Amino acid sequence: MSAGYDVERWAAVHALPTYHRAAAGARTAPCGTPEHPLPLIIDSDPGLDDALAIGLAAASLEFKLLAVTTVGGNADVARCTENALRLLHAYGRDDVPVAEGAAGALLGSIVRATEVHGESGIGTTELPPAVNTARPEGAVALIARLLAESPEPVAIAPIGPLTNIALVLRQYPHLISKISHLCLMGGSIGEGNYSVSAEFNIAADPEAADVVFRSGVPITMIGLDVTHQALLDRAAAQALRGLGTRSGVIAAELTDYALDRNLEWSGSTTTAIHDAVAIAHLMVGDLVAVAPYYVAVDTTQGPARGRTVCDGLPYRLRRDGRTANADVGIVIDGGRFEQLLLDAFAKLP
Ligand code: RIB
Ligand code: CA
């Protein structure tokens, strides 16, 4: 969700402290290859940028895409589920199961971003009907079953609110060792987008995010600091449309819808494809530079609710007896990111 941002100004205002740039470069996330595809589950609230993220994963031989599970966020969860089913059908990936998860936060609140993504969650795009339906076992049970059944640990890419992930961690603690990595889109070192403090995915369920960041599971946090460097413009949307495929047209329509919103709200001529950065980080080893941080989630009811408080200063961590609990995205090569999306969508029907 990038409502109301002049991205260029935002990026300048949020120039990261130099010591983080110095630390950037290390990574703990696994990286899939065509020779050893990474087992991957995407938990999502499709969602304009979710749709491009799912397309990137669906097209890429670097992944063994085990499932797409849904959570309420950009739109109501039923819409997100239907969107996931229809997107996978459009991308030629009816082999990938979909299961529906939480409608709202652990504590019951419902936070939506339909002003950004439209009531449907995918702007004004009409997708062909899906041939599959959602698995009756639901998102949490499906994730648990896939973790249990996988011969190797599974990466999970949460690109919506973290409610389903928190429920898996709480209900199936014995399966935590089967999660190789959580590469999540959410949070920010600097300002939020849902509020001045909180990025949308964290703001929608801070208690769930708190469970996740305290879990000890290896985490990469792809926050707004890096996703606001992963920008598409009209020319990129036109290049997607120029692929001449159904998937390319879908991606172009979704991108144009997001561009229209940003232009209307802030005069910006670009849109951040937040969620696709989390997928890209798991398939290209040197695209996103990260640095180790201790990330804590503000779960108070005050003005900082939902803020990811990110401390990466080694001296302070030593002083306070803390160790980093996440790699946090710092820098991305926006040009390579755009080309990665175009190359991926060129492989889709
Ligand atoms: O803040 C960006 C996040 O919020 C993305 O996941 C987008 O899809 C929205 O859910
Ligand atoms: Ca999302």
Short mmCIF file of C-alpha atoms and ligand atoms in Angstrom, two decimals:
data_model
loop_
_atom_site.label_atom_id
_atom_site.label_comp_id
_atom_site.label_asym_id
_atom_site.label_seq_id
_atom_site.Cartn_x
_atom_site.Cartn_y
_atom_site.Cartn_z
CA MET A 1 0.00 0.00 0.00
CA SER A 2 1.70 3.26 -1.09
CA ALA A 3 -1.21 5.69 -0.66
CA GLY A 4 -0.35 9.33 -0.74
CA TYR A 5 3.43 9.15 -1.14
CA ASP A 6 5.62 11.27 -3.35
CA VAL A 7 8.05 8.42 -3.62
CA GLU A 8 11.06 10.48 -4.61
CA ARG A 9 10.56 12.81 -1.63
CA TRP A 10 9.85 9.88 0.65
CA ALA A 11 13.06 8.12 -0.38
CA ALA A 12 15.10 11.29 0.22
CA VAL A 13 13.50 11.93 3.59
CA HIS A 14 14.17 8.34 4.53
CA ALA A 15 17.79 8.16 3.48
CA LEU A 16 19.06 5.50 5.80
CA PRO A 17 21.78 6.17 8.35
CA THR A 18 25.14 5.50 6.73
CA TYR A 19 26.12 2.75 9.18
CA HIS A 20 23.31 0.56 7.83
CA ARG A 21 24.52 1.00 4.29
CA ALA A 22 27.97 0.00 5.50
CA ALA A 23 26.54 -3.19 7.01
CA ALA A 24 24.42 -3.98 3.98
CA GLY A 25 25.43 -7.07 2.03
CA ALA A 26 25.07 -10.06 4.34
CA ARG A 27 22.02 -12.36 3.95
CA THR A 28 20.67 -15.37 5.83
CA ALA A 29 17.78 -16.10 3.45
CA PRO A 30 18.08 -19.16 1.19
CA CYS A 31 18.08 -18.63 -2.56
CA GLY A 32 16.35 -20.95 -4.99
CA THR A 33 17.96 -22.06 -8.23
CA PRO A 34 16.57 -23.98 -11.21
CA GLU A 35 18.84 -26.86 -10.13
CA HIS A 36 17.50 -26.77 -6.56
CA PRO A 37 14.14 -25.02 -6.54
CA LEU A 38 13.24 -23.56 -3.16
CA PRO A 39 10.09 -25.06 -1.61
CA LEU A 40 7.91 -21.98 -1.09
CA ILE A 41 4.54 -21.07 0.42
CA ILE A 42 3.19 -17.57 -0.23
CA ASP A 43 0.75 -16.11 2.32
CA SER A 44 -0.98 -13.21 0.68
CA ASP A 45 -3.82 -10.69 0.51
CA PRO A 46 -4.09 -10.21 -3.28
CA GLY A 47 -3.80 -7.22 -3.83
CA LEU A 48 -2.28 -5.41 -6.76
CA ASP A 49 1.37 -5.95 -5.83
CA ASP A 50 0.58 -9.39 -4.40
CA ALA A 51 -0.66 -10.35 -7.86
CA LEU A 52 2.68 -9.44 -9.44
CA ALA A 53 4.54 -11.22 -6.64
CA ILE A 54 2.52 -14.40 -7.22
CA GLY A 55 3.18 -14.12 -10.95
CA LEU A 56 6.92 -13.77 -10.35
CA ALA A 57 6.93 -16.91 -8.21
CA ALA A 58 4.61 -18.81 -10.56
CA ALA A 59 6.94 -18.18 -13.51
CA SER A 60 10.21 -18.90 -11.78
CA LEU A 61 12.04 -22.25 -11.88
CA GLU A 62 13.85 -21.09 -8.73
CA PHE A 63 10.78 -22.13 -6.72
CA LYS A 64 8.71 -25.19 -5.99
CA LEU A 65 5.53 -23.22 -5.25
CA LEU A 66 3.71 -25.43 -2.76
CA ALA A 67 0.69 -23.20 -2.03
CA VAL A 68 -0.77 -19.75 -1.89
CA THR A 69 -2.69 -19.09 1.32
CA THR A 70 -4.81 -16.00 1.87
CA VAL A 71 -5.43 -13.53 4.66
CA GLY A 72 -7.72 -10.54 4.90
CA GLY A 73 -5.88 -7.29 4.27
CA ASN A 74 -6.01 -5.35 1.02
CA ALA A 75 -9.53 -6.69 0.61
CA ASP A 76 -11.89 -9.04 2.46
CA VAL A 77 -10.40 -12.50 2.73
CA ALA A 78 -13.03 -14.10 0.47
CA ARG A 79 -12.09 -11.64 -2.28
CA CYS A 80 -8.39 -12.35 -1.70
CA THR A 81 -9.05 -16.08 -1.98
CA GLU A 82 -11.00 -15.72 -5.23
CA ASN A 83 -8.27 -13.43 -6.57
CA ALA A 84 -5.57 -15.97 -5.70
CA LEU A 85 -7.48 -18.79 -7.42
CA ARG A 86 -8.11 -16.70 -10.53
CA LEU A 87 -4.56 -15.33 -10.71
CA LEU A 88 -3.02 -18.81 -10.50
CA HIS A 89 -5.43 -19.96 -13.21
CA ALA A 90 -4.50 -17.01 -15.42
CA TYR A 91 -0.81 -17.74 -14.81
CA GLY A 92 -1.29 -21.38 -15.85
CA ARG A 93 -0.64 -22.69 -12.35
CA ASP A 94 -3.81 -24.57 -11.42
CA ASP A 95 -1.42 -27.09 -9.86
CA VAL A 96 -0.85 -24.73 -6.91
CA PRO A 97 -3.38 -25.18 -4.08
CA VAL A 98 -5.07 -22.20 -2.43
CA ALA A 99 -6.47 -22.13 1.10
CA GLU A 100 -8.23 -19.34 2.93
CA GLY A 101 -7.00 -18.02 6.27
CA ALA A 102 -7.84 -15.35 8.77
CA ALA A 103 -10.38 -12.67 7.92
CA GLY A 104 -8.94 -10.28 10.48
CA ALA A 105 -6.35 -9.79 13.19
CA LEU A 106 -5.67 -12.09 16.15
CA LEU A 107 -7.55 -9.65 18.38
CA GLY A 108 -10.37 -9.39 15.89
CA SER A 109 -9.84 -6.01 14.25
CA ILE A 110 -10.41 -5.65 10.51
CA VAL A 111 -8.06 -3.30 8.64
CA ARG A 112 -8.44 -2.91 4.87
CA ALA A 113 -6.68 -1.04 2.05
CA THR A 114 -9.51 -1.02 -0.48
CA GLU A 115 -8.89 2.68 -1.11
CA VAL A 116 -5.59 1.58 -2.65
CA HIS A 117 -6.48 -1.77 -4.20
CA GLY A 118 -10.19 -1.32 -4.92
CA GLU A 119 -13.08 -3.22 -3.30
CA SER A 120 -12.14 -6.26 -5.39
CA GLY A 121 -8.51 -6.08 -4.29
CA ILE A 122 -7.38 -6.04 -7.94
CA GLY A 123 -8.58 -2.66 -9.11
CA THR A 124 -10.92 -2.91 -12.09
CA THR A 125 -9.31 -5.99 -13.60
CA GLU A 126 -11.69 -8.80 -14.54
CA LEU A 127 -10.00 -12.18 -14.29
CA PRO A 128 -11.32 -15.35 -16.00
CA PRO A 129 -13.11 -17.66 -13.56
CA ALA A 130 -10.89 -20.11 -11.73
CA VAL A 131 -11.27 -23.86 -12.25
CA ASN A 132 -10.19 -24.69 -8.69
CA THR A 133 -11.75 -23.90 -5.34
CA ALA A 134 -9.99 -23.25 -2.07
CA ARG A 135 -8.91 -26.26 -0.02
CA PRO A 136 -11.43 -26.90 2.78
CA GLU A 137 -8.70 -27.46 5.37
CA GLY A 138 -7.91 -23.75 5.46
CA ALA A 139 -4.64 -21.84 5.38
CA VAL A 140 -3.17 -22.69 8.77
CA ALA A 141 -3.82 -26.43 8.45
CA LEU A 142 -2.55 -26.50 4.86
CA ILE A 143 0.67 -24.71 5.80
CA ALA A 144 1.16 -27.12 8.71
CA ARG A 145 0.50 -30.17 6.52
CA LEU A 146 2.91 -28.98 3.83
CA LEU A 147 5.61 -28.29 6.43
CA ALA A 148 5.12 -31.74 7.95
CA GLU A 149 5.11 -33.52 4.58
CA SER A 150 8.03 -31.67 2.97
CA PRO A 151 11.26 -33.68 2.84
CA GLU A 152 13.15 -30.41 3.40
CA PRO A 153 12.45 -27.15 5.25
CA VAL A 154 10.09 -24.77 3.47
CA ALA A 155 10.45 -21.02 2.92
CA ILE A 156 7.37 -18.91 3.59
CA ALA A 157 6.85 -15.50 1.98
CA PRO A 158 4.20 -13.62 4.00
CA ILE A 159 3.16 -10.64 1.89
CA GLY A 160 0.07 -9.60 3.82
CA PRO A 161 -0.82 -9.27 7.50
CA LEU A 162 0.95 -11.94 9.57
CA THR A 163 -2.10 -13.46 11.27
CA ASN A 164 -1.90 -16.88 9.58
CA ILE A 165 1.83 -17.13 10.25
CA ALA A 166 1.41 -16.31 13.94
CA LEU A 167 -1.31 -18.98 14.19
CA VAL A 168 0.96 -21.60 12.58
CA LEU A 169 3.79 -20.74 14.99
CA ARG A 170 1.49 -20.87 18.01
CA GLN A 171 -0.53 -23.97 17.04
CA TYR A 172 2.30 -26.06 15.53
CA PRO A 173 5.48 -25.22 17.48
CA HIS A 174 6.91 -28.63 16.59
CA LEU A 175 6.90 -27.61 12.91
CA ILE A 176 8.92 -24.39 13.37
CA SER A 177 12.09 -26.30 12.50
CA LYS A 178 10.54 -27.12 9.10
CA ILE A 179 10.40 -23.39 8.20
CA SER A 180 13.67 -22.55 6.48
CA HIS A 181 13.01 -18.81 6.36
CA LEU A 182 10.30 -16.19 6.61
CA CYS A 183 10.91 -13.59 3.90
CA LEU A 184 8.15 -11.14 4.71
CA MET A 185 7.06 -7.90 3.09
CA GLY A 186 6.24 -5.60 5.96
CA GLY A 187 7.44 -2.97 8.36
CA SER A 188 9.92 -0.17 7.82
CA ILE A 189 12.99 1.28 9.46
CA GLY A 190 11.59 4.71 8.73
CA GLU A 191 8.05 6.01 8.35
CA GLY A 192 5.06 3.78 7.75
CA ASN A 193 2.39 4.06 5.08
CA TYR A 194 -0.80 3.04 6.87
CA SER A 195 0.13 5.51 9.60
CA VAL A 196 3.21 7.63 10.12
CA SER A 197 4.46 4.84 12.39
CA ALA A 198 3.19 1.63 10.82
CA GLU A 199 3.42 -0.14 7.47
CA PHE A 200 0.10 -1.70 6.43
CA ASN A 201 0.88 -5.42 6.90
CA ILE A 202 2.13 -4.81 10.44
CA ALA A 203 -0.55 -2.22 11.24
CA ALA A 204 -3.27 -4.72 10.29
CA ASP A 205 -2.15 -7.14 13.02
CA PRO A 206 0.65 -5.89 15.30
CA GLU A 207 0.15 -8.74 17.80
CA ALA A 208 0.70 -11.29 15.03
CA ALA A 209 3.83 -9.48 13.90
CA ASP A 210 5.07 -9.46 17.49
CA VAL A 211 4.65 -13.25 17.67
CA VAL A 212 6.57 -13.63 14.41
CA PHE A 213 9.52 -11.38 15.29
CA ARG A 214 9.85 -13.01 18.73
CA SER A 215 9.64 -16.55 17.31
CA GLY A 216 13.32 -17.16 16.60
CA VAL A 217 12.49 -18.26 13.05
CA PRO A 218 15.04 -16.84 10.57
CA ILE A 219 13.47 -13.71 9.11
CA THR A 220 14.14 -11.27 6.33
CA MET A 221 12.06 -8.11 6.67
CA ILE A 222 11.48 -6.50 3.28
CA GLY A 223 10.20 -3.14 4.47
CA LEU A 224 9.18 0.09 2.84
CA ASP A 225 12.77 1.37 2.97
CA VAL A 226 13.71 -1.05 0.20
CA THR A 227 10.36 -1.57 -1.52
CA HIS A 228 10.12 2.16 -2.25
CA GLN A 229 13.17 1.62 -4.43
CA ALA A 230 11.33 -1.12 -6.41
CA LEU A 231 9.27 1.15 -8.61
CA LEU A 232 7.40 0.70 -11.87
CA ASP A 233 6.21 3.51 -14.12
CA ARG A 234 3.93 3.82 -17.16
CA ALA A 235 6.67 2.63 -19.48
CA ALA A 236 7.08 -0.53 -17.41
CA ALA A 237 3.32 -1.11 -17.49
CA GLN A 238 3.41 -0.64 -21.26
CA ALA A 239 6.28 -3.12 -21.53
CA LEU A 240 4.21 -5.66 -19.60
CA ARG A 241 1.26 -5.03 -21.91
CA GLY A 242 3.64 -5.34 -24.85
CA LEU A 243 4.39 -8.95 -23.90
CA GLY A 244 1.14 -9.71 -25.72
CA THR A 245 0.08 -12.32 -23.18
CA ARG A 246 -2.93 -12.54 -20.87
CA SER A 247 -0.62 -12.42 -17.84
CA GLY A 248 1.23 -9.42 -19.22
CA VAL A 249 -2.04 -7.56 -19.75
CA ILE A 250 -3.17 -8.44 -16.21
CA ALA A 251 0.12 -7.16 -14.75
CA ALA A 252 -0.10 -4.00 -16.86
CA GLU A 253 -3.71 -3.31 -15.80
CA LEU A 254 -2.87 -3.78 -12.12
CA THR A 255 0.19 -1.55 -12.39
CA ASP A 256 -1.73 1.14 -14.25
CA TYR A 257 -4.46 1.07 -11.58
CA ALA A 258 -1.84 1.62 -8.87
CA LEU A 259 -0.18 4.36 -10.93
CA ASP A 260 -3.53 6.11 -11.37
CA ARG A 261 -4.06 6.13 -7.57
CA ASN A 262 -0.59 7.48 -6.86
CA LEU A 263 -0.91 10.18 -9.52
CA GLU A 264 -4.30 11.18 -8.11
CA TRP A 265 -3.07 11.32 -4.52
CA SER A 266 0.43 12.72 -4.75
CA GLY A 267 1.31 13.47 -8.33
CA SER A 268 3.78 10.58 -8.22
CA THR A 269 4.48 8.86 -11.54
CA THR A 270 5.67 5.56 -10.08
CA THR A 271 4.29 2.76 -7.92
CA ALA A 272 6.14 0.46 -5.54
CA ILE A 273 5.66 -3.27 -6.19
CA HIS A 274 6.27 -4.06 -2.54
CA ASP A 275 5.44 -7.76 -2.34
CA ALA A 276 7.43 -8.85 -5.38
CA VAL A 277 10.64 -7.74 -3.63
CA ALA A 278 10.14 -10.43 -0.99
CA ILE A 279 9.87 -13.05 -3.74
CA ALA A 280 12.81 -11.59 -5.68
CA HIS A 281 15.03 -11.82 -2.61
CA LEU A 282 14.49 -15.59 -2.50
CA MET A 283 15.51 -16.11 -6.13
CA VAL A 284 18.29 -13.61 -6.84
CA GLY A 285 21.12 -13.65 -4.32
CA ASP A 286 22.54 -10.20 -4.94
CA LEU A 287 19.50 -8.09 -5.81
CA VAL A 288 18.54 -6.90 -2.33
CA ALA A 289 21.22 -5.85 0.13
CA VAL A 290 20.23 -6.45 3.76
CA ALA A 291 21.67 -5.63 7.16
CA PRO A 292 21.15 -7.34 10.55
CA TYR A 293 18.69 -5.61 12.89
CA TYR A 294 16.90 -6.24 16.14
CA VAL A 295 13.26 -5.63 15.23
CA ALA A 296 10.59 -5.10 17.87
CA VAL A 297 6.91 -4.42 17.17
CA ASP A 298 5.01 -1.73 19.04
CA THR A 299 1.75 -3.35 20.23
CA THR A 300 0.63 -0.44 22.38
CA GLN A 301 -2.56 1.46 21.58
CA GLY A 302 -0.66 4.71 21.15
CA PRO A 303 0.43 6.64 18.05
CA ALA A 304 3.32 4.23 17.41
CA ARG A 305 1.09 1.12 17.29
CA GLY A 306 2.31 -1.23 14.58
CA ARG A 307 5.72 0.38 14.24
CA THR A 308 8.66 -1.95 13.58
CA VAL A 309 11.35 -0.50 15.83
CA CYS A 310 14.54 -1.45 13.99
CA ASP A 311 17.91 -1.20 15.75
CA GLY A 312 20.95 -2.09 13.67
CA LEU A 313 23.65 -0.23 15.55
CA PRO A 314 26.10 -2.94 16.76
CA TYR A 315 27.28 -0.92 19.76
CA ARG A 316 23.72 -0.45 21.03
CA LEU A 317 22.81 -4.09 20.52
CA ARG A 318 25.88 -5.17 22.51
CA ARG A 319 25.13 -2.60 25.21
CA ASP A 320 21.55 -3.84 25.57
CA GLY A 321 22.42 -7.53 25.30
CA ARG A 322 20.38 -8.02 22.13
CA THR A 323 21.14 -10.03 19.01
CA ALA A 324 19.71 -9.30 15.61
CA ASN A 325 16.48 -11.22 14.87
CA ALA A 326 16.10 -10.22 11.21
CA ASP A 327 17.88 -9.25 8.04
CA VAL A 328 16.28 -6.00 6.92
CA GLY A 329 16.22 -4.83 3.31
CA ILE A 330 18.35 -1.74 2.68
CA VAL A 331 19.01 -1.34 -1.04
CA ILE A 332 17.70 -2.86 -4.28
CA ASP A 333 18.75 -2.31 -7.89
CA GLY A 334 15.45 -1.00 -9.24
CA GLY A 335 16.41 -1.52 -12.87
CA ARG A 336 17.27 -5.18 -12.36
CA PHE A 337 14.05 -5.62 -10.37
CA GLU A 338 11.93 -4.27 -13.20
CA GLN A 339 13.70 -6.52 -15.73
CA LEU A 340 13.21 -9.54 -13.43
CA LEU A 341 9.45 -8.91 -13.44
CA LEU A 342 9.35 -8.46 -17.22
CA ASP A 343 11.39 -11.62 -17.81
CA ALA A 344 9.15 -13.60 -15.47
CA PHE A 345 5.88 -12.43 -16.96
CA ALA A 346 7.25 -13.15 -20.44
CA LYS A 347 7.22 -16.84 -19.42
CA LEU A 348 3.57 -16.82 -18.32
CA PRO A 349 0.61 -17.52 -20.63
O1 RIB B 1 2.61 -1.78 2.68
C1 RIB B 1 2.63 -2.62 1.55
C2 RIB B 1 1.87 -3.88 1.82
O2 RIB B 1 0.51 -3.58 2.12
C3 RIB B 1 1.82 -4.81 0.59
O3 RIB B 1 1.80 -6.15 1.02
C4 RIB B 1 0.52 -4.46 -0.06
O4 RIB B 1 -0.04 -5.56 -0.79
C5 RIB B 1 -0.33 -4.14 1.13
O5 RIB B 1 -0.86 -5.35 1.60
CA CA B 2 0.14 -7.69 0.18
#
